[in-house]
mmCIF file of C-alpha atoms and ligand atoms in Angstrom:
data_model
loop_
_atom_site.group_PDB
_atom_site.id
_atom_site.type_symbol
_atom_site.label_atom_id
_atom_site.label_comp_id
_atom_site.label_asym_id
_atom_site.label_seq_id
_atom_site.Cartn_x
_atom_site.Cartn_y
_atom_site.Cartn_z
ATOM 1 C CA MET A 17 28.045 -10.482 14.328
ATOM 2 C CA SER A 18 24.458 -9.514 15.128
ATOM 3 C CA HIS A 19 22.499 -7.921 12.365
ATOM 4 C CA LYS A 20 20.594 -4.722 13.038
ATOM 5 C CA ARG A 21 16.824 -5.282 13.307
ATOM 6 C CA ILE A 22 15.154 -2.818 10.994
ATOM 7 C CA ALA A 23 11.852 -1.983 9.294
ATOM 8 C CA ILE A 24 11.494 -0.383 5.865
ATOM 9 C CA VAL A 25 8.386 1.690 5.122
ATOM 10 C CA THR A 26 7.489 3.231 1.764
ATOM 11 C CA GLY A 27 4.864 5.966 1.528
ATOM 12 C CA ALA A 28 6.129 7.039 4.964
ATOM 13 C CA SER A 29 5.655 10.768 4.347
ATOM 14 C CA SER A 30 1.850 10.701 4.533
ATOM 15 C CA GLY A 31 -1.376 8.842 5.293
ATOM 16 C CA MET A 32 -1.312 5.170 6.171
ATOM 17 C CA GLY A 33 2.430 4.712 5.585
ATOM 18 C CA LYS A 34 3.244 7.497 8.046
ATOM 19 C CA LEU A 35 0.887 6.109 10.706
ATOM 20 C CA LEU A 36 2.277 2.606 10.254
ATOM 21 C CA ALA A 37 5.857 3.887 10.584
ATOM 22 C CA GLU A 38 4.880 5.790 13.730
ATOM 23 C CA GLY A 39 3.183 2.759 15.297
ATOM 24 C CA LEU A 40 5.732 0.100 14.347
ATOM 25 C CA PRO A 41 8.146 0.552 17.295
ATOM 26 C CA GLN A 42 5.304 -0.291 19.708
ATOM 27 C CA HIS A 43 4.646 -3.559 17.917
ATOM 28 C CA CYS A 44 8.099 -4.950 17.211
ATOM 29 C CA ALA A 45 11.569 -4.524 18.625
ATOM 30 C CA LEU A 46 13.466 -2.426 16.092
ATOM 31 C CA GLU A 47 16.851 -0.764 16.112
ATOM 32 C CA GLU A 48 16.202 1.425 13.067
ATOM 33 C CA ILE A 49 13.454 2.381 10.621
ATOM 34 C CA TRP A 50 14.175 3.227 6.998
ATOM 35 C CA LEU A 51 11.681 5.709 5.573
ATOM 36 C CA VAL A 52 11.008 5.982 1.829
ATOM 37 C CA ALA A 53 9.005 8.617 -0.137
ATOM 38 C CA ARG A 54 9.719 11.685 -2.284
ATOM 39 C CA SER A 55 9.110 14.393 0.365
ATOM 40 C CA GLU A 56 12.471 14.673 2.113
ATOM 41 C CA GLN A 57 11.343 17.289 4.663
ATOM 42 C CA ARG A 58 8.407 15.208 5.812
ATOM 43 C CA LEU A 59 10.561 12.121 6.172
ATOM 44 C CA PHE A 60 13.085 14.069 8.269
ATOM 45 C CA ALA A 61 10.288 15.451 10.445
ATOM 46 C CA LEU A 62 8.900 11.953 11.000
ATOM 47 C CA GLY A 63 12.378 10.575 11.678
ATOM 48 C CA GLU A 64 12.847 13.168 14.438
ATOM 49 C CA GLU A 65 9.643 12.011 16.163
ATOM 50 C CA LEU A 66 10.300 8.284 16.123
ATOM 51 C CA PRO A 67 11.576 6.578 19.276
ATOM 52 C CA VAL A 68 14.178 4.663 17.213
ATOM 53 C CA PRO A 69 16.767 6.077 14.779
ATOM 54 C CA ALA A 70 15.477 6.639 11.260
ATOM 55 C CA ARG A 71 17.254 6.597 7.932
ATOM 56 C CA ILE A 72 15.806 8.662 5.131
ATOM 57 C CA PHE A 73 15.518 7.599 1.486
ATOM 58 C CA PRO A 74 13.992 10.532 -0.433
ATOM 59 C CA VAL A 75 13.375 8.791 -3.755
ATOM 60 C CA ASP A 76 10.807 8.822 -6.525
ATOM 61 C CA LEU A 77 9.982 5.128 -6.747
ATOM 62 C CA THR A 78 8.804 5.455 -10.345
ATOM 63 C CA ARG A 79 12.295 6.414 -11.541
ATOM 64 C CA GLU A 80 14.610 3.868 -13.129
ATOM 65 C CA GLY A 81 17.389 2.878 -10.732
ATOM 66 C CA CYS A 82 15.649 4.526 -7.750
ATOM 67 C CA LEU A 83 16.332 1.567 -5.480
ATOM 68 C CA ALA A 84 20.123 1.750 -5.922
ATOM 69 C CA PRO A 85 20.786 3.657 -2.614
ATOM 70 C CA LEU A 86 18.610 1.255 -0.649
ATOM 71 C CA ARG A 87 20.120 -1.818 -2.272
ATOM 72 C CA ALA A 88 23.620 -0.478 -1.537
ATOM 73 C CA GLN A 89 22.811 -0.005 2.180
ATOM 74 C CA LEU A 90 21.288 -3.475 2.368
ATOM 75 C CA ALA A 91 24.349 -5.053 0.747
ATOM 76 C CA GLU A 92 26.761 -3.104 2.977
ATOM 77 C CA GLU A 93 25.047 -3.761 6.309
ATOM 78 C CA ALA A 94 23.058 -6.962 5.727
ATOM 79 C CA PRO A 95 20.413 -5.928 8.283
ATOM 80 C CA ASP A 96 17.755 -8.245 9.660
ATOM 81 C CA VAL A 97 14.646 -6.769 8.012
ATOM 82 C CA ARG A 98 11.792 -7.625 10.393
ATOM 83 C CA VAL A 99 9.149 -5.637 8.526
ATOM 84 C CA LEU A 100 8.780 -4.235 5.007
ATOM 85 C CA ILE A 101 5.695 -2.075 4.504
ATOM 86 C CA ASN A 102 4.823 -1.074 0.952
ATOM 87 C CA ALA A 103 2.413 1.838 1.443
ATOM 88 C CA GLY A 104 3.653 4.065 -1.399
ATOM 89 C CA GLY A 105 0.949 4.226 -4.029
ATOM 90 C CA PHE A 106 -1.465 6.433 -5.907
ATOM 91 C CA GLY A 107 -4.570 6.210 -8.060
ATOM 92 C CA LYS A 108 -6.354 8.275 -10.682
ATOM 93 C CA PHE A 109 -10.142 8.090 -10.795
ATOM 94 C CA GLU A 110 -10.988 8.954 -14.381
ATOM 95 C CA ARG A 111 -12.193 7.288 -17.537
ATOM 96 C CA PHE A 112 -9.157 5.247 -18.624
ATOM 97 C CA ASP A 113 -8.609 6.926 -22.016
ATOM 98 C CA ARG A 114 -8.535 10.348 -20.327
ATOM 99 C CA ILE A 115 -5.758 9.537 -17.877
ATOM 100 C CA ALA A 116 -2.482 11.331 -18.710
ATOM 101 C CA GLU A 117 0.189 8.989 -20.065
ATOM 102 C CA GLU A 118 2.493 9.893 -17.164
ATOM 103 C CA ASP A 119 -0.133 8.800 -14.630
ATOM 104 C CA ALA A 120 -1.069 5.670 -16.585
ATOM 105 C CA ALA A 121 2.591 4.622 -16.486
ATOM 106 C CA GLY A 122 3.079 5.932 -12.927
ATOM 107 C CA MET A 123 0.346 3.797 -11.371
ATOM 108 C CA VAL A 124 1.907 0.604 -12.722
ATOM 109 C CA ASP A 125 5.433 1.824 -11.936
ATOM 110 C CA LEU A 126 4.684 2.704 -8.302
ATOM 111 C CA ASN A 127 1.855 0.380 -7.234
ATOM 112 C CA CYS A 128 3.205 -2.723 -9.000
ATOM 113 C CA ARG A 129 6.786 -2.396 -10.255
ATOM 114 C CA ALA A 130 8.341 -0.579 -7.286
ATOM 115 C CA LEU A 131 6.494 -2.808 -4.801
ATOM 116 C CA THR A 132 7.681 -5.928 -6.623
ATOM 117 C CA LEU A 133 11.286 -4.768 -6.871
ATOM 118 C CA LEU A 134 11.328 -3.749 -3.213
ATOM 119 C CA MET A 135 10.080 -7.165 -2.151
ATOM 120 C CA HIS A 136 12.674 -8.746 -4.410
ATOM 121 C CA ALA A 137 15.487 -6.591 -3.009
ATOM 122 C CA VAL A 138 14.488 -6.947 0.638
ATOM 123 C CA LEU A 139 13.361 -10.584 0.983
ATOM 124 C CA PRO A 140 16.932 -11.970 1.046
ATOM 125 C CA TYR A 141 17.380 -9.990 4.291
ATOM 126 C CA CYS A 142 14.176 -11.299 5.909
ATOM 127 C CA GLY A 143 14.612 -14.093 8.438
ATOM 128 C CA ALA A 144 12.085 -16.328 10.212
ATOM 129 C CA GLY A 145 9.288 -14.248 11.735
ATOM 130 C CA SER A 146 9.680 -11.331 9.309
ATOM 131 C CA ILE A 147 6.700 -9.912 7.482
ATOM 132 C CA VAL A 148 6.016 -7.958 4.294
ATOM 133 C CA VAL A 149 2.892 -5.780 4.441
ATOM 134 C CA ASN A 150 1.553 -4.612 1.086
ATOM 135 C CA ILE A 151 -1.239 -2.040 1.001
ATOM 136 C CA ALA A 152 -3.671 -3.239 -1.664
ATOM 137 C CA SER A 153 -7.332 -2.089 -1.595
ATOM 138 C CA VAL A 154 -10.908 -3.431 -1.612
ATOM 139 C CA ALA A 155 -10.685 -2.397 -5.265
ATOM 140 C CA ALA A 156 -8.480 -5.467 -5.715
ATOM 141 C CA PHE A 157 -11.401 -7.906 -5.630
ATOM 142 C CA GLN A 158 -13.198 -6.900 -8.844
ATOM 143 C CA PRO A 159 -12.944 -4.636 -11.906
ATOM 144 C CA VAL A 160 -13.828 -1.026 -10.978
ATOM 145 C CA PRO A 161 -14.986 1.231 -13.849
ATOM 146 C CA PHE A 162 -13.548 4.768 -13.576
ATOM 147 C CA ALA A 163 -10.804 3.449 -11.318
ATOM 148 C CA ALA A 164 -10.025 0.666 -13.785
ATOM 149 C CA GLU A 165 -6.244 0.827 -13.872
ATOM 150 C CA TYR A 166 -5.912 1.591 -10.160
ATOM 151 C CA ALA A 167 -8.080 -1.424 -9.266
ATOM 152 C CA ALA A 168 -6.073 -3.601 -11.665
ATOM 153 C CA THR A 169 -2.799 -2.590 -9.979
ATOM 154 C CA LYS A 170 -4.291 -3.510 -6.594
ATOM 155 C CA ALA A 171 -5.533 -6.868 -7.935
ATOM 156 C CA TYR A 172 -1.896 -7.497 -8.876
ATOM 157 C CA VAL A 173 -0.722 -6.551 -5.360
ATOM 158 C CA LEU A 174 -3.270 -8.860 -3.727
ATOM 159 C CA ALA A 175 -2.511 -11.838 -5.977
ATOM 160 C CA LEU A 176 1.250 -11.408 -5.689
ATOM 161 C CA SER A 177 1.119 -11.039 -1.907
ATOM 162 C CA ARG A 178 -1.065 -14.087 -1.277
ATOM 163 C CA ALA A 179 0.916 -16.380 -3.558
ATOM 164 C CA VAL A 180 4.338 -15.272 -2.298
ATOM 165 C CA ASP A 181 3.051 -15.741 1.263
ATOM 166 C CA ARG A 182 2.458 -19.417 0.424
ATOM 167 C CA GLU A 183 5.855 -19.753 -1.242
ATOM 168 C CA LEU A 184 7.671 -18.343 1.777
ATOM 169 C CA ARG A 185 5.956 -20.406 4.469
ATOM 170 C CA PRO A 186 8.864 -22.870 4.698
ATOM 171 C CA ARG A 187 11.112 -19.859 5.443
ATOM 172 C CA LYS A 188 8.572 -18.611 8.063
ATOM 173 C CA VAL A 189 8.396 -15.264 6.283
ATOM 174 C CA ARG A 190 4.880 -13.873 5.820
ATOM 175 C CA VAL A 191 3.304 -11.563 3.278
ATOM 176 C CA LEU A 192 0.118 -9.723 4.274
ATOM 177 C CA ALA A 193 -2.050 -7.735 1.866
ATOM 178 C CA VAL A 194 -4.141 -4.991 3.496
ATOM 179 C CA CYS A 195 -7.311 -4.107 1.594
ATOM 180 C CA PRO A 196 -8.733 -0.815 2.889
ATOM 181 C CA TYR A 197 -11.979 0.782 1.787
ATOM 182 C CA TRP A 198 -12.018 4.571 1.122
ATOM 183 C CA THR A 199 -9.756 6.125 3.750
ATOM 184 C CA LYS A 200 -9.351 9.804 4.605
ATOM 185 C CA THR A 201 -5.829 10.651 3.394
ATOM 186 C CA ALA A 202 -4.077 12.871 0.851
ATOM 187 C CA PHE A 203 -4.723 10.053 -1.647
ATOM 188 C CA PHE A 204 -7.888 11.829 -2.828
ATOM 189 C CA ASP A 205 -6.093 15.115 -3.622
ATOM 190 C CA ARG A 206 -4.388 13.225 -6.418
ATOM 191 C CA ALA A 207 -7.006 10.586 -7.259
ATOM 192 C CA ASN A 208 -10.189 12.526 -7.588
ATOM 193 C CA ARG A 209 -9.314 16.153 -8.228
ATOM 194 C CA GLU A 210 -11.885 16.395 -11.004
ATOM 195 C CA SER A 211 -14.504 14.776 -8.747
ATOM 196 C CA VAL A 212 -15.206 11.896 -11.097
ATOM 197 C CA ILE A 213 -16.567 9.904 -8.189
ATOM 198 C CA THR A 214 -19.235 11.994 -6.516
ATOM 199 C CA ARG A 215 -20.429 9.799 -3.684
ATOM 200 C CA PHE A 216 -17.979 8.409 -1.165
ATOM 201 C CA ASP A 217 -20.474 6.563 1.012
ATOM 202 C CA CYS A 218 -18.034 5.886 3.838
ATOM 203 C CA MET A 219 -14.560 7.131 4.701
ATOM 204 C CA TYR A 220 -12.397 5.318 7.204
ATOM 205 C CA ASP A 221 -9.922 6.944 9.551
ATOM 206 C CA PRO A 222 -6.361 5.958 8.548
ATOM 207 C CA ALA A 223 -5.578 5.349 12.241
ATOM 208 C CA PHE A 224 -8.268 2.628 12.244
ATOM 209 C CA ILE A 225 -6.655 0.972 9.190
ATOM 210 C CA ALA A 226 -3.225 1.142 10.842
ATOM 211 C CA GLU A 227 -4.552 -0.438 14.051
ATOM 212 C CA LYS A 228 -6.239 -3.278 12.103
ATOM 213 C CA THR A 229 -3.029 -3.784 10.133
ATOM 214 C CA PHE A 230 -0.974 -4.210 13.299
ATOM 215 C CA ARG A 231 -3.554 -6.675 14.597
ATOM 216 C CA ALA A 232 -3.497 -8.701 11.356
ATOM 217 C CA MET A 233 0.310 -8.759 11.400
ATOM 218 C CA LYS A 234 0.091 -10.850 14.571
ATOM 219 C CA LYS A 235 -2.311 -13.381 13.028
ATOM 220 C CA LYS A 236 -1.678 -15.935 10.305
ATOM 221 C CA LYS A 237 -3.761 -14.172 7.653
ATOM 222 C CA ASP A 238 -2.531 -13.461 4.140
ATOM 223 C CA TYR A 239 -4.978 -10.598 3.625
ATOM 224 C CA VAL A 240 -7.166 -8.385 5.757
ATOM 225 C CA VAL A 241 -10.188 -6.243 4.891
ATOM 226 C CA PRO A 242 -10.538 -3.747 7.755
ATOM 227 C CA GLY A 243 -13.991 -2.554 8.830
ATOM 228 C CA PHE A 244 -17.627 -3.553 8.397
ATOM 229 C CA VAL A 245 -18.394 -1.615 5.199
ATOM 230 C CA ALA A 246 -15.192 -2.906 3.631
ATOM 231 C CA LYS A 247 -16.040 -6.484 4.601
ATOM 232 C CA ALA A 248 -19.610 -6.106 3.283
ATOM 233 C CA THR A 249 -18.277 -4.793 -0.053
ATOM 234 C CA HIS A 250 -15.821 -7.647 -0.230
ATOM 235 C CA MET A 251 -18.618 -10.128 0.468
ATOM 236 C CA MET A 252 -20.782 -8.527 -2.235
ATOM 237 C CA THR A 253 -18.007 -9.005 -4.783
ATOM 238 C CA LYS A 254 -17.772 -12.676 -3.798
ATOM 239 C CA LEU A 255 -21.496 -13.410 -3.932
ATOM 240 C CA LEU A 256 -22.754 -11.267 -6.822
ATOM 241 C CA PRO A 257 -21.760 -11.381 -10.493
ATOM 242 C CA HIS A 258 -19.103 -8.760 -11.196
ATOM 243 C CA SER A 259 -21.284 -7.306 -13.978
ATOM 244 C CA LEU A 260 -23.831 -6.352 -11.293
ATOM 245 C CA VAL A 261 -21.195 -5.066 -8.867
ATOM 246 C CA MET A 262 -19.789 -2.855 -11.640
ATOM 247 C CA LYS A 263 -23.267 -1.362 -12.172
ATOM 248 C CA VAL A 264 -23.276 -0.299 -8.511
ATOM 249 C CA PHE A 265 -19.862 1.321 -8.918
ATOM 250 C CA ILE A 266 -20.943 3.099 -12.085
ATOM 251 C CA ALA A 267 -23.906 4.581 -10.190
ATOM 252 C CA GLN A 268 -21.294 6.511 -8.169
ATOM 253 C CA GLN A 269 -19.766 8.114 -11.255
ATOM 254 C CA LYS A 270 -20.537 11.663 -12.312
ATOM 255 C CA LEU A 271 -19.128 11.147 -15.788
ATOM 256 C CA LYS A 272 -20.799 7.823 -16.516
ATOM 257 C CA ASN A 273 -22.695 9.074 -19.561
ATOM 258 C CA LYS A 274 -20.001 11.311 -21.034
HETATM 259 N N1 NAP B 312 -6.902 6.397 0.828
HETATM 260 C C1 NAP B 312 -7.643 5.400 0.355
HETATM 261 O O1 NAP B 312 -8.889 5.498 0.224
HETATM 262 C C2 NAP B 312 -6.995 4.091 0.022
HETATM 263 C C3 NAP B 312 -7.811 2.954 -0.033
HETATM 264 C C4 NAP B 312 -7.222 1.728 -0.339
HETATM 265 C C5 NAP B 312 -5.871 1.651 -0.566
HETATM 266 N N2 NAP B 312 -5.090 2.773 -0.503
HETATM 267 C C6 NAP B 312 -3.647 2.623 -0.740
HETATM 268 O O2 NAP B 312 -2.980 2.926 0.460
HETATM 269 C C7 NAP B 312 -1.619 3.302 0.164
HETATM 270 C C8 NAP B 312 -1.290 4.556 0.982
HETATM 271 O O3 NAP B 312 -2.063 5.630 0.474
HETATM 272 P P1 NAP B 312 -2.690 6.750 1.407
HETATM 273 O O4 NAP B 312 -4.164 6.613 1.340
HETATM 274 O O5 NAP B 312 -2.023 6.749 2.726
HETATM 275 O O6 NAP B 312 -2.336 8.045 0.549
HETATM 276 P P2 NAP B 312 -1.246 9.200 0.712
HETATM 277 O O7 NAP B 312 -1.434 9.880 2.014
HETATM 278 O O8 NAP B 312 -1.358 9.999 -0.536
HETATM 279 O O9 NAP B 312 0.147 8.426 0.739
HETATM 280 C C9 NAP B 312 0.780 7.963 -0.431
HETATM 281 C C10 NAP B 312 2.256 7.824 -0.160
HETATM 282 O O10 NAP B 312 2.893 7.381 -1.367
HETATM 283 C C11 NAP B 312 4.041 8.183 -1.583
HETATM 284 N N3 NAP B 312 4.330 8.312 -3.009
HETATM 285 C C12 NAP B 312 3.491 8.771 -3.967
HETATM 286 N N4 NAP B 312 4.112 8.808 -5.155
HETATM 287 C C13 NAP B 312 5.384 8.359 -4.939
HETATM 288 C C14 NAP B 312 6.517 8.169 -5.761
HETATM 289 N N5 NAP B 312 6.474 8.436 -7.080
HETATM 290 N N6 NAP B 312 7.665 7.699 -5.212
HETATM 291 C C15 NAP B 312 7.720 7.424 -3.889
HETATM 292 N N7 NAP B 312 6.674 7.565 -3.057
HETATM 293 C C16 NAP B 312 5.523 8.040 -3.569
HETATM 294 C C17 NAP B 312 3.672 9.528 -0.996
HETATM 295 O O11 NAP B 312 4.837 10.260 -0.631
HETATM 296 P P3 NAP B 312 5.479 11.476 -1.467
HETATM 297 O O12 NAP B 312 4.364 12.253 -2.079
HETATM 298 O O13 NAP B 312 6.265 12.193 -0.425
HETATM 299 O O14 NAP B 312 6.348 10.798 -2.474
HETATM 300 C C18 NAP B 312 2.912 9.122 0.251
HETATM 301 O O15 NAP B 312 3.801 8.916 1.308
HETATM 302 C C19 NAP B 312 -1.563 3.475 -1.347
HETATM 303 O O16 NAP B 312 -0.988 2.322 -1.921
HETATM 304 C C20 NAP B 312 -3.024 3.561 -1.751
HETATM 305 O O17 NAP B 312 -3.217 3.094 -3.070
HETATM 306 C C21 NAP B 312 -5.625 3.994 -0.207
#
């Protein structure tokens, strides 16, 4: 029996996840795409547009037991998962002690826990040549005051992705962490509503990040930092002491003295 070749994309209702889901059929032969996010209508609308059949999983990934429907479908059909993209995520830019408890828990639950459990649930269905793409951030490379917890969750994503990539090499399954700089998406409606960060020096187009992601998926990299400004920031965090890099970040904060 041949197993259906599928991709699973979280965060597919918006931003980078949506663009990656839209572009995937041009980059790999798929028979179905499974779309995951909370906004059912948006997932249906995207599913209608895709050139391959889509299956919709309208779930809040921070809820206990939220992966049960997806796990059940995997167990029933044993598909060949060619691609898993974890693009569901959010951040709150605020002094840590001012972040609402729900958001403090939510960032860890979505950015770390859900991503981990999805990888764990899906990897048994990944054969040679499959790839897991986890959207981390340039924030993953150093502590970031006023985005402290968000950056810490992305450091987790980067470290997990790179190490699991090494572990899975004998199986020929790859894990790629994508580390974008600021990118123009709905992310900021949630992250920075109170305008804690006042100067976004550069904003990338999410289509550019998606294109660089597809390119990196074809190479043997375990992480990619798309774009010149992103690469320069990454380099700065490698060369300079983190205490100095944090000073630069703090200079961007409106609330630094409050
Ligand atoms: N934008 C940036 O500057 C930037 C930079 C570096 C990294 N990133 C990372 O890139 C990834 C994609 O973000 P984006 O910029 O494309 O932002 P976005 O447009 O806000 O997309 C976030 C996605 O996550 C989903 N999501 C949020 N909460 C969820 C929940 N509780 N359960 C299930 N799904 C949930 C959203 O769908 P629903 O609301 O429909 O649930 C949406 O599809 C995130 O991991 C983000 O941390 C963003």
